[in-house]
């Protein structure tokens, strides 16, 4: 059974710092991995999607990497801003036909950027 | 805005009530999903619908009854709920089943069962 773990559960840093959020998964047979952002009481916004054949994806100040063999992904946020404060969720799409649409989520990292 | 809307945004109901959650997507997608997000637990998939047909039920209790009348609308009918069913219920959609594209999420319905 695929399990996704995110460390740390919460992170507080001063504005301007570069930071890394970690995600690990137990089964390396995945189709893709997706990073989401969730603001309090709201739905999820997709940030980056990395296919299993890719090593990284970039969007603006965000860079996500994927090491499928070791079951790890990182989300790098450069020059953090108070508006980046949110919960960041990592989700993997299992590499099996049955349940291939099922995203398996981690519990998230709650990020606070202090002005 | 993701193109996926959910109503109501907040719902308080007693254990004997019957209510329904509604999801609508304006993206022309053919797959729709219900997820449950409880405090201190990872987000969990409940149901998957592809082209209006249910293709996955993730061992969800029968007090949750989904309905998908067309590819744009998804309902979750609730009856005889328990306090532990209090959670944020999220709807999502994606272009086609089995594809590798992102799932687009709605804002969720915050459900409180008293």
Tab-separated table of C-alpha atoms in Angstrom:
chain	number	residue	atom	x	y	z
A	1	UNK	CA	0.000	0.000	0.000
A	2	UNK	CA	1.401	3.353	-1.037
A	3	UNK	CA	2.074	5.779	1.788
A	4	UNK	CA	3.233	9.369	1.504
A	5	UNK	CA	5.045	11.227	4.262
A	6	UNK	CA	5.854	14.908	4.432
A	7	UNK	CA	8.470	16.384	6.695
A	8	UNK	CA	8.379	18.727	8.488
A	9	UNK	CA	4.721	18.982	9.500
A	10	UNK	CA	5.154	22.709	10.076
A	11	UNK	CA	7.812	25.233	9.152
A	12	UNK	CA	8.202	28.900	10.021
A	13	UNK	CA	10.878	31.030	8.349
A	14	UNK	CA	11.590	34.718	7.860
A	15	UNK	CA	10.728	36.364	4.582
A	16	UNK	CA	13.350	36.112	1.865
A	17	UNK	CA	14.740	32.740	2.813
A	18	UNK	CA	15.040	29.838	0.432
A	19	UNK	CA	13.445	26.677	1.761
A	20	UNK	CA	12.895	23.019	0.973
A	21	UNK	CA	9.875	20.874	1.689
A	22	UNK	CA	10.265	17.117	1.646
A	23	UNK	CA	8.003	14.314	0.489
A	24	UNK	CA	8.708	10.591	0.563
A	25	UNK	CA	6.675	7.669	-0.736
A	26	UNK	CA	6.968	3.959	-0.040
A	27	UNK	CA	6.324	2.474	-3.496
A	28	UNK	CA	8.506	3.798	-6.293
A	29	UNK	CA	6.108	2.551	-8.988
A	30	UNK	CA	4.269	5.806	-9.635
A	31	UNK	CA	2.880	7.540	-12.715
A	32	UNK	CA	3.495	11.017	-11.441
A	33	UNK	CA	3.816	13.224	-8.395
A	34	UNK	CA	1.981	16.462	-7.815
A	35	UNK	CA	2.542	19.337	-5.407
A	36	UNK	CA	-0.462	21.333	-4.240
A	37	UNK	CA	-1.010	24.407	-2.175
A	38	UNK	CA	-3.973	24.730	0.186
A	39	UNK	CA	-4.948	27.987	1.862
A	40	UNK	CA	-6.943	27.790	5.108
A	41	UNK	CA	-10.495	26.554	4.541
A	42	UNK	CA	-10.012	26.366	0.800
A	43	UNK	CA	-9.478	23.800	-1.907
A	44	UNK	CA	-6.249	22.706	-3.489
A	45	UNK	CA	-4.303	24.578	-6.135
A	46	UNK	CA	-1.966	22.516	-8.272
A	47	UNK	CA	1.565	23.910	-8.287
A	48	UNK	CA	3.672	21.416	-10.177
A	49	UNK	CA	3.213	17.997	-11.766
A	50	UNK	CA	6.213	15.758	-12.374
A	51	UNK	CA	5.798	12.722	-14.584
A	52	UNK	CA	7.636	9.568	-13.543
A	53	UNK	CA	10.091	9.989	-16.412
A	54	UNK	CA	11.034	13.511	-15.349
A	55	UNK	CA	13.538	14.656	-12.747
A	56	UNK	CA	12.238	18.144	-12.049
A	57	UNK	CA	9.760	20.837	-12.916
A	58	UNK	CA	9.989	24.576	-12.423
A	59	UNK	CA	7.408	27.315	-12.172
A	60	UNK	CA	8.562	30.767	-11.178
A	61	UNK	CA	10.162	30.597	-7.739
A	62	UNK	CA	9.161	26.959	-7.313
A	63	UNK	CA	11.212	23.954	-8.291
A	64	UNK	CA	10.155	20.379	-7.644
A	65	UNK	CA	12.471	17.422	-8.019
A	66	UNK	CA	11.707	13.726	-8.190
A	67	UNK	CA	13.951	10.785	-7.369
A	68	UNK	CA	11.674	7.867	-8.046
A	69	UNK	CA	14.147	5.157	-7.171
A	70	UNK	CA	14.629	6.506	-3.662
A	71	UNK	CA	10.975	7.470	-3.260
A	72	UNK	CA	11.608	11.154	-2.670
A	73	UNK	CA	10.557	14.540	-3.918
A	74	UNK	CA	11.466	18.024	-2.793
A	75	UNK	CA	9.761	21.349	-3.347
A	76	UNK	CA	12.193	24.244	-3.345
A	77	UNK	CA	10.822	27.739	-2.786
A	78	UNK	CA	13.181	30.595	-3.560
A	79	UNK	CA	13.052	34.021	-1.945
A	80	UNK	CA	10.008	33.194	0.177
A	81	UNK	CA	7.246	35.778	0.636
A	82	UNK	CA	4.443	36.110	3.213
A	83	UNK	CA	1.992	35.190	0.441
A	84	UNK	CA	3.620	31.771	0.263
A	85	UNK	CA	2.170	30.940	3.663
A	86	UNK	CA	-0.118	27.936	3.181
A	87	UNK	CA	-0.183	24.173	3.576
A	88	UNK	CA	1.751	22.339	0.884
A	89	UNK	CA	0.569	18.870	-0.058
A	90	UNK	CA	2.408	16.207	-1.973
A	91	UNK	CA	0.443	13.492	-3.807
A	92	UNK	CA	1.499	10.513	-5.888
A	93	UNK	CA	-0.433	8.679	-8.534
A	94	UNK	CA	0.076	4.923	-8.136
A	95	UNK	CA	1.566	3.082	-11.066
A	96	UNK	CA	-1.071	0.400	-11.212
A	97	UNK	CA	-3.998	0.151	-13.595
A	98	UNK	CA	-6.581	-0.263	-10.902
A	99	UNK	CA	-6.612	2.878	-8.862
A	100	UNK	CA	-4.498	4.793	-11.348
A	101	UNK	CA	-6.725	7.801	-10.864
A	102	UNK	CA	-6.292	7.662	-7.123
A	103	UNK	CA	-4.007	10.317	-5.756
A	104	UNK	CA	-2.371	9.311	-2.475
A	105	UNK	CA	-1.687	12.364	-0.352
A	106	UNK	CA	0.720	13.203	2.408
A	107	UNK	CA	-0.492	15.100	5.446
A	108	UNK	CA	1.105	18.295	4.306
A	109	UNK	CA	3.598	20.850	5.554
A	110	UNK	CA	2.138	23.999	7.059
A	111	UNK	CA	4.405	26.837	5.978
A	112	UNK	CA	4.475	30.268	7.618
A	113	UNK	CA	6.585	33.075	6.176
A	114	UNK	CA	7.162	35.839	8.686
A	115	UNK	CA	7.500	39.416	7.391
B	1	UNK	CA	-10.581	29.972	-9.687
B	2	UNK	CA	-10.083	26.416	-10.889
B	3	UNK	CA	-13.344	25.975	-12.802
B	4	UNK	CA	-14.738	23.630	-10.167
B	5	UNK	CA	-17.451	24.994	-7.881
B	6	UNK	CA	-18.969	23.459	-4.782
B	7	UNK	CA	-22.090	24.320	-2.826
B	8	UNK	CA	-22.747	24.873	-0.053
B	9	UNK	CA	-19.411	26.063	1.269
B	10	UNK	CA	-20.435	25.341	4.862
B	11	UNK	CA	-23.017	22.908	6.199
B	12	UNK	CA	-24.081	22.015	9.711
B	13	UNK	CA	-26.384	19.041	10.048
B	14	UNK	CA	-27.730	16.774	12.738
B	15	UNK	CA	-27.192	13.048	12.677
B	16	UNK	CA	-30.765	12.408	11.533
B	17	UNK	CA	-30.767	14.941	8.696
B	18	UNK	CA	-30.472	14.318	4.984
B	19	UNK	CA	-28.490	16.770	2.915
B	20	UNK	CA	-26.640	16.890	-0.385
B	21	UNK	CA	-23.372	18.408	-1.514
B	22	UNK	CA	-23.095	19.663	-5.064
B	23	UNK	CA	-20.104	19.944	-7.353
B	24	UNK	CA	-20.035	21.445	-10.818
B	25	UNK	CA	-17.128	21.688	-13.216
B	26	UNK	CA	-16.977	24.061	-16.177
B	27	UNK	CA	-13.891	22.541	-17.753
B	28	UNK	CA	-15.366	19.908	-20.040
B	29	UNK	CA	-13.761	17.152	-18.033
B	30	UNK	CA	-14.966	13.568	-18.043
B	31	UNK	CA	-13.712	12.343	-14.676
B	32	UNK	CA	-14.895	13.610	-11.289
B	33	UNK	CA	-13.889	12.738	-7.761
B	34	UNK	CA	-14.965	13.144	-4.153
B	35	UNK	CA	-12.294	13.465	-1.464
B	36	UNK	CA	-12.556	13.756	2.318
B	37	UNK	CA	-10.125	15.826	4.351
B	38	UNK	CA	-10.309	15.231	8.097
B	39	UNK	CA	-8.264	16.945	10.722
B	40	UNK	CA	-4.945	15.199	11.312
B	41	UNK	CA	-5.444	12.742	8.448
B	42	UNK	CA	-4.274	12.837	4.850
B	43	UNK	CA	-6.744	13.703	2.163
B	44	UNK	CA	-8.613	10.513	1.154
B	45	UNK	CA	-10.249	9.588	-2.109
B	46	UNK	CA	-13.880	8.497	-1.690
B	47	UNK	CA	-15.347	8.007	-5.163
B	48	UNK	CA	-14.338	8.229	-8.808
B	49	UNK	CA	-16.721	8.768	-11.705
B	50	UNK	CA	-15.675	8.390	-15.331
B	51	UNK	CA	-18.140	9.413	-18.030
B	52	UNK	CA	-20.914	9.400	-15.379
B	53	UNK	CA	-20.141	5.864	-14.256
B	54	UNK	CA	-18.753	5.090	-10.827
B	55	UNK	CA	-15.452	3.306	-11.244
B	56	UNK	CA	-14.103	3.447	-7.736
B	57	UNK	CA	-15.566	3.324	-4.243
B	58	UNK	CA	-12.835	3.487	-1.638
B	59	UNK	CA	-14.729	1.466	0.980
B	60	UNK	CA	-16.969	4.400	1.826
B	61	UNK	CA	-19.882	3.782	4.251
B	62	UNK	CA	-23.302	3.621	2.637
B	63	UNK	CA	-24.448	6.741	4.503
B	64	UNK	CA	-22.554	8.558	1.743
B	65	UNK	CA	-24.315	8.141	-1.594
B	66	UNK	CA	-22.804	9.735	-4.698
B	67	UNK	CA	-24.675	10.633	-7.857
B	68	UNK	CA	-23.346	11.778	-11.214
B	69	UNK	CA	-26.185	12.724	-13.568
B	70	UNK	CA	-23.810	14.049	-16.229
B	71	UNK	CA	-20.115	14.690	-16.695
B	72	UNK	CA	-20.391	18.228	-15.330
B	73	UNK	CA	-22.217	17.559	-12.084
B	74	UNK	CA	-21.489	15.413	-9.080
B	75	UNK	CA	-23.518	15.113	-5.897
B	76	UNK	CA	-22.842	13.546	-2.539
B	77	UNK	CA	-26.030	12.647	-0.682
B	78	UNK	CA	-25.646	12.430	3.074
B	79	UNK	CA	-27.899	10.666	5.569
B	80	UNK	CA	-27.586	9.448	9.122
B	81	UNK	CA	-24.080	10.809	9.468
B	82	UNK	CA	-21.850	10.498	12.512
B	83	UNK	CA	-19.865	13.259	14.225
B	84	UNK	CA	-16.652	11.697	12.900
B	85	UNK	CA	-17.889	12.468	9.389
B	86	UNK	CA	-17.246	16.144	10.070
B	87	UNK	CA	-14.602	17.172	7.540
B	88	UNK	CA	-13.838	19.213	4.461
B	89	UNK	CA	-15.269	17.469	1.395
B	90	UNK	CA	-13.467	18.296	-1.801
B	91	UNK	CA	-14.571	17.672	-5.346
B	92	UNK	CA	-12.112	17.403	-8.221
B	93	UNK	CA	-12.165	16.776	-11.938
B	94	UNK	CA	-9.700	15.769	-14.631
B	95	UNK	CA	-9.900	15.669	-18.410
B	96	UNK	CA	-10.164	11.925	-18.944
B	97	UNK	CA	-9.819	8.746	-16.947
B	98	UNK	CA	-6.412	7.217	-17.022
B	99	UNK	CA	-4.714	10.370	-18.196
B	100	UNK	CA	-1.715	11.928	-16.595
B	101	UNK	CA	-3.007	15.450	-16.203
B	102	UNK	CA	-3.669	17.334	-13.033
B	103	UNK	CA	-6.822	17.014	-11.058
B	104	UNK	CA	-8.522	20.370	-10.517
B	105	UNK	CA	-10.074	20.885	-7.113
B	106	UNK	CA	-13.037	22.883	-5.913
B	107	UNK	CA	-12.985	25.002	-2.739
B	108	UNK	CA	-14.660	22.333	-0.658
B	109	UNK	CA	-17.671	22.064	1.626
B	110	UNK	CA	-16.925	22.290	5.339
B	111	UNK	CA	-19.331	19.809	6.955
B	112	UNK	CA	-20.066	19.734	10.674
B	113	UNK	CA	-22.209	16.916	12.052
B	114	UNK	CA	-23.734	17.659	15.442
